[in-house]
């Protein structure tokens, strides 16, 4: 779960600044959805008709495809996410419940476009993961552990 959250924060860092701000405003942290996208390969979320195309792309391109799909999805659904009034509304879109299938198909097709491929290829993914962990998760995980230890010591 931690590795998925780290990759989610790597991807979040690649989003446009206004999109990152909107996700934060809505309380949509990457760890709340990327595990289903990345570890679960969208199996329980994508419409059946798109799932095999998604899996084909994943098996052909590997983990970089997950990063590319993340970026393509947020670009494709930028207007809807930016106008989302609340967390549940945005969450329904991110869980693909309110995302129209033709637009999901477009995001899936766009994920292999050169701009997304080039963006991900240009990254030092290992260094990005280290930075994302240190900036977004390390302190929170340490605090959670300290809280558990304190309760156990009581």
PDB file of C-alpha atoms in Angstrom:
ATOM      1  CA  UNK A   1       0.000   0.000   0.000  1.00  0.00           C
ATOM      2  CA  UNK A   2       2.843   2.386   0.797  1.00  0.00           C
ATOM      3  CA  UNK A   3       4.474   1.809  -2.601  1.00  0.00           C
ATOM      4  CA  UNK A   4       1.185   2.623  -4.363  1.00  0.00           C
ATOM      5  CA  UNK A   5       0.761   5.761  -2.283  1.00  0.00           C
ATOM      6  CA  UNK A   6       4.305   6.835  -3.141  1.00  0.00           C
ATOM      7  CA  UNK A   7       3.637   6.326  -6.856  1.00  0.00           C
ATOM      8  CA  UNK A   8       0.403   8.269  -6.453  1.00  0.00           C
ATOM      9  CA  UNK A   9       2.311  11.203  -4.996  1.00  0.00           C
ATOM     10  CA  UNK A  10       4.853  10.972  -7.810  1.00  0.00           C
ATOM     11  CA  UNK A  11       1.974  11.228 -10.302  1.00  0.00           C
ATOM     12  CA  UNK A  12       0.249  13.973  -8.343  1.00  0.00           C
ATOM     13  CA  UNK A  13       3.456  15.981  -8.556  1.00  0.00           C
ATOM     14  CA  UNK A  14       3.221  15.806 -12.355  1.00  0.00           C
ATOM     15  CA  UNK A  15      -0.275  17.318 -12.453  1.00  0.00           C
ATOM     16  CA  UNK A  16      -0.885  20.954 -13.293  1.00  0.00           C
ATOM     17  CA  UNK A  17      -0.613  23.150 -10.160  1.00  0.00           C
ATOM     18  CA  UNK A  18      -4.299  24.129 -10.222  1.00  0.00           C
ATOM     19  CA  UNK A  19      -5.315  20.448 -10.382  1.00  0.00           C
ATOM     20  CA  UNK A  20      -3.088  19.578  -7.409  1.00  0.00           C
ATOM     21  CA  UNK A  21      -4.636  22.465  -5.481  1.00  0.00           C
ATOM     22  CA  UNK A  22      -8.173  21.320  -6.341  1.00  0.00           C
ATOM     23  CA  UNK A  23      -7.478  17.738  -5.247  1.00  0.00           C
ATOM     24  CA  UNK A  24      -6.089  19.054  -1.959  1.00  0.00           C
ATOM     25  CA  UNK A  25      -9.106  21.348  -1.508  1.00  0.00           C
ATOM     26  CA  UNK A  26     -11.422  18.361  -2.044  1.00  0.00           C
ATOM     27  CA  UNK A  27      -9.396  16.180   0.315  1.00  0.00           C
ATOM     28  CA  UNK A  28      -8.544  13.688  -2.424  1.00  0.00           C
ATOM     29  CA  UNK A  29      -5.217  12.223  -1.433  1.00  0.00           C
ATOM     30  CA  UNK A  30      -3.574   9.858  -3.923  1.00  0.00           C
ATOM     31  CA  UNK A  31      -3.497   7.018  -1.409  1.00  0.00           C
ATOM     32  CA  UNK A  32      -7.304   7.048  -1.358  1.00  0.00           C
ATOM     33  CA  UNK A  33      -7.567   5.864  -4.965  1.00  0.00           C
ATOM     34  CA  UNK A  34      -4.254   4.895  -6.554  1.00  0.00           C
ATOM     35  CA  UNK A  35      -4.112   1.505  -4.862  1.00  0.00           C
ATOM     36  CA  UNK A  36      -7.236   0.517  -6.802  1.00  0.00           C
ATOM     37  CA  UNK A  37      -5.768   1.958  -9.989  1.00  0.00           C
ATOM     38  CA  UNK A  38      -2.184   0.754  -9.639  1.00  0.00           C
ATOM     39  CA  UNK A  39      -2.152  -2.401  -7.482  1.00  0.00           C
ATOM     40  CA  UNK A  40      -5.659  -3.458  -8.549  1.00  0.00           C
ATOM     41  CA  UNK A  41      -5.028  -2.510 -12.198  1.00  0.00           C
ATOM     42  CA  UNK A  42      -8.505  -0.918 -12.291  1.00  0.00           C
ATOM     43  CA  UNK A  43     -10.036  -4.413 -12.415  1.00  0.00           C
ATOM     44  CA  UNK A  44     -12.956  -3.546 -10.148  1.00  0.00           C
ATOM     45  CA  UNK A  45     -13.476  -0.059 -11.538  1.00  0.00           C
ATOM     46  CA  UNK A  46     -13.083   0.172 -15.298  1.00  0.00           C
ATOM     47  CA  UNK A  47     -16.042  -0.862 -17.429  1.00  0.00           C
ATOM     48  CA  UNK A  48     -15.540  -4.400 -18.703  1.00  0.00           C
ATOM     49  CA  UNK A  49     -15.283  -3.230 -22.294  1.00  0.00           C
ATOM     50  CA  UNK A  50     -12.245  -1.082 -21.473  1.00  0.00           C
ATOM     51  CA  UNK A  51     -10.550  -3.352 -18.984  1.00  0.00           C
ATOM     52  CA  UNK A  52      -8.848  -5.616 -21.507  1.00  0.00           C
ATOM     53  CA  UNK A  53      -7.467  -2.652 -23.447  1.00  0.00           C
ATOM     54  CA  UNK A  54      -6.128  -1.260 -20.159  1.00  0.00           C
ATOM     55  CA  UNK A  55      -4.527  -4.592 -19.246  1.00  0.00           C
ATOM     56  CA  UNK A  56      -3.065  -5.009 -22.743  1.00  0.00           C
ATOM     57  CA  UNK A  57      -1.405  -1.601 -22.443  1.00  0.00           C
ATOM     58  CA  UNK A  58      -0.154  -2.368 -18.943  1.00  0.00           C
ATOM     59  CA  UNK A  59       1.399  -5.680 -20.001  1.00  0.00           C
ATOM     60  CA  UNK A  60       2.933  -4.074 -23.074  1.00  0.00           C
ATOM     61  CA  UNK A  61       4.339  -0.943 -21.370  1.00  0.00           C
ATOM     62  CA  UNK A  62       4.656  -1.918 -17.709  1.00  0.00           C
ATOM     63  CA  UNK A  63       4.359   0.405 -14.737  1.00  0.00           C
ATOM     64  CA  UNK A  64       5.057   3.488 -16.832  1.00  0.00           C
ATOM     65  CA  UNK A  65       1.652   2.962 -18.446  1.00  0.00           C
ATOM     66  CA  UNK A  66       0.004   3.405 -15.023  1.00  0.00           C
ATOM     67  CA  UNK A  67       1.693   6.785 -14.643  1.00  0.00           C
ATOM     68  CA  UNK A  68       0.697   7.739 -18.194  1.00  0.00           C
ATOM     69  CA  UNK A  69      -2.914   6.715 -17.614  1.00  0.00           C
ATOM     70  CA  UNK A  70      -3.001   8.761 -14.404  1.00  0.00           C
ATOM     71  CA  UNK A  71      -1.936  11.884 -16.298  1.00  0.00           C
ATOM     72  CA  UNK A  72      -4.240  11.219 -19.260  1.00  0.00           C
ATOM     73  CA  UNK A  73      -7.218  10.655 -16.956  1.00  0.00           C
ATOM     74  CA  UNK A  74      -6.690  13.917 -15.092  1.00  0.00           C
ATOM     75  CA  UNK A  75      -6.243  15.821 -18.358  1.00  0.00           C
ATOM     76  CA  UNK A  76      -9.336  14.235 -19.921  1.00  0.00           C
ATOM     77  CA  UNK A  77     -11.526  14.949 -16.896  1.00  0.00           C
ATOM     78  CA  UNK A  78      -9.943  18.245 -15.878  1.00  0.00           C
ATOM     79  CA  UNK A  79     -13.093  20.349 -16.363  1.00  0.00           C
ATOM     80  CA  UNK A  80     -15.270  17.991 -14.317  1.00  0.00           C
ATOM     81  CA  UNK A  81     -12.759  17.723 -11.505  1.00  0.00           C
ATOM     82  CA  UNK A  82     -12.160  21.462 -11.398  1.00  0.00           C
ATOM     83  CA  UNK A  83     -15.900  22.081 -11.129  1.00  0.00           C
ATOM     84  CA  UNK A  84     -16.525  19.324  -8.577  1.00  0.00           C
ATOM     85  CA  UNK A  85     -18.359  20.816  -5.610  1.00  0.00           C
ATOM     86  CA  UNK A  86     -17.284  18.243  -3.055  1.00  0.00           C
ATOM     87  CA  UNK A  87     -15.270  15.135  -2.307  1.00  0.00           C
ATOM     88  CA  UNK A  88     -18.035  12.579  -3.043  1.00  0.00           C
ATOM     89  CA  UNK A  89     -18.707  14.110  -6.457  1.00  0.00           C
ATOM     90  CA  UNK A  90     -15.021  14.015  -7.428  1.00  0.00           C
ATOM     91  CA  UNK A  91     -14.578  10.563  -5.900  1.00  0.00           C
ATOM     92  CA  UNK A  92     -17.364   9.154  -8.074  1.00  0.00           C
ATOM     93  CA  UNK A  93     -15.487  10.385 -11.117  1.00  0.00           C
ATOM     94  CA  UNK A  94     -12.124   9.060  -9.919  1.00  0.00           C
ATOM     95  CA  UNK A  95     -13.724   5.672  -9.196  1.00  0.00           C
ATOM     96  CA  UNK A  96     -15.081   5.838 -12.775  1.00  0.00           C
ATOM     97  CA  UNK A  97     -18.679   5.640 -11.503  1.00  0.00           C
ATOM     98  CA  UNK A  98     -19.740   8.906 -13.139  1.00  0.00           C
ATOM     99  CA  UNK A  99     -17.113   8.967 -15.890  1.00  0.00           C
ATOM    100  CA  UNK A 100     -18.714   8.439 -19.303  1.00  0.00           C
ATOM    101  CA  UNK A 101     -17.272   5.343 -20.971  1.00  0.00           C
ATOM    102  CA  UNK A 102     -16.385   7.108 -24.266  1.00  0.00           C
ATOM    103  CA  UNK A 103     -14.281   9.638 -22.351  1.00  0.00           C
ATOM    104  CA  UNK A 104     -12.637   6.900 -20.293  1.00  0.00           C
ATOM    105  CA  UNK A 105     -11.804   5.189 -23.574  1.00  0.00           C
ATOM    106  CA  UNK A 106     -10.284   8.462 -24.790  1.00  0.00           C
ATOM    107  CA  UNK A 107      -8.134   8.753 -21.642  1.00  0.00           C
ATOM    108  CA  UNK A 108      -7.024   5.160 -22.124  1.00  0.00           C
ATOM    109  CA  UNK A 109      -6.063   5.818 -25.754  1.00  0.00           C
ATOM    110  CA  UNK A 110      -4.392   9.126 -24.901  1.00  0.00           C
ATOM    111  CA  UNK A 111      -2.247   7.471 -22.224  1.00  0.00           C
ATOM    112  CA  UNK A 112       0.053   6.101 -24.936  1.00  0.00           C
ATOM    113  CA  UNK A 113       0.404   9.491 -26.663  1.00  0.00           C
ATOM    114  CA  UNK A 114       3.964  10.739 -27.039  1.00  0.00           C
ATOM    115  CA  UNK A 115       3.516  13.610 -24.570  1.00  0.00           C
ATOM    116  CA  UNK A 116       2.689  11.213 -21.728  1.00  0.00           C
ATOM    117  CA  UNK A 117       5.306   8.674 -22.781  1.00  0.00           C
ATOM    118  CA  UNK A 118       7.966  11.405 -22.965  1.00  0.00           C
ATOM    119  CA  UNK A 119       6.938  12.889 -19.606  1.00  0.00           C
ATOM    120  CA  UNK A 120       7.328   9.559 -17.831  1.00  0.00           C
ATOM    121  CA  UNK A 121      10.512   8.580 -19.711  1.00  0.00           C
ATOM    122  CA  UNK A 122      12.112  11.862 -18.664  1.00  0.00           C
ATOM    123  CA  UNK A 123      11.703  11.054 -14.971  1.00  0.00           C
ATOM    124  CA  UNK A 124      14.200   9.505 -12.645  1.00  0.00           C
ATOM    125  CA  UNK A 125      11.385   7.440 -11.117  1.00  0.00           C
ATOM    126  CA  UNK A 126      13.544   6.136  -8.282  1.00  0.00           C
ATOM    127  CA  UNK A 127      14.511   9.653  -7.194  1.00  0.00           C
ATOM    128  CA  UNK A 128      10.922  10.853  -7.607  1.00  0.00           C
ATOM    129  CA  UNK A 129       9.755   8.021  -5.337  1.00  0.00           C
ATOM    130  CA  UNK A 130      12.322   8.916  -2.680  1.00  0.00           C
ATOM    131  CA  UNK A 131      11.251  12.556  -2.780  1.00  0.00           C
ATOM    132  CA  UNK A 132       7.533  11.735  -2.744  1.00  0.00           C
ATOM    133  CA  UNK A 133       7.959   9.442   0.252  1.00  0.00           C
ATOM    134  CA  UNK A 134       9.983  12.000   2.181  1.00  0.00           C
ATOM    135  CA  UNK A 135       7.689  14.910   1.351  1.00  0.00           C
ATOM    136  CA  UNK A 136       4.259  13.279   1.571  1.00  0.00           C
ATOM    137  CA  UNK A 137       4.370  10.132   3.649  1.00  0.00           C
ATOM    138  CA  UNK A 138       7.385   9.773   5.927  1.00  0.00           C
ATOM    139  CA  UNK A 139       6.263  12.187   8.643  1.00  0.00           C
ATOM    140  CA  UNK A 140       2.657  10.931   8.589  1.00  0.00           C
ATOM    141  CA  UNK A 141       3.702   7.280   8.856  1.00  0.00           C
ATOM    142  CA  UNK A 142       6.109   8.083  11.688  1.00  0.00           C
ATOM    143  CA  UNK A 143       3.365   9.945  13.582  1.00  0.00           C
ATOM    144  CA  UNK A 144       0.955   7.050  13.081  1.00  0.00           C
ATOM    145  CA  UNK A 145       3.538   4.584  14.384  1.00  0.00           C
ATOM    146  CA  UNK A 146       4.311   6.749  17.401  1.00  0.00           C
ATOM    147  CA  UNK A 147       0.605   6.947  18.193  1.00  0.00           C
ATOM    148  CA  UNK A 148       0.316   3.157  18.032  1.00  0.00           C
ATOM    149  CA  UNK A 149       3.360   2.669  20.246  1.00  0.00           C
ATOM    150  CA  UNK A 150       2.013   5.114  22.799  1.00  0.00           C
ATOM    151  CA  UNK A 151      -1.296   3.239  23.022  1.00  0.00           C
ATOM    152  CA  UNK A 152       0.493  -0.081  23.298  1.00  0.00           C
ATOM    153  CA  UNK A 153       2.641   1.266  26.133  1.00  0.00           C
ATOM    154  CA  UNK A 154      -0.409   2.415  28.120  1.00  0.00           C
TER     155      UNK A 154
END
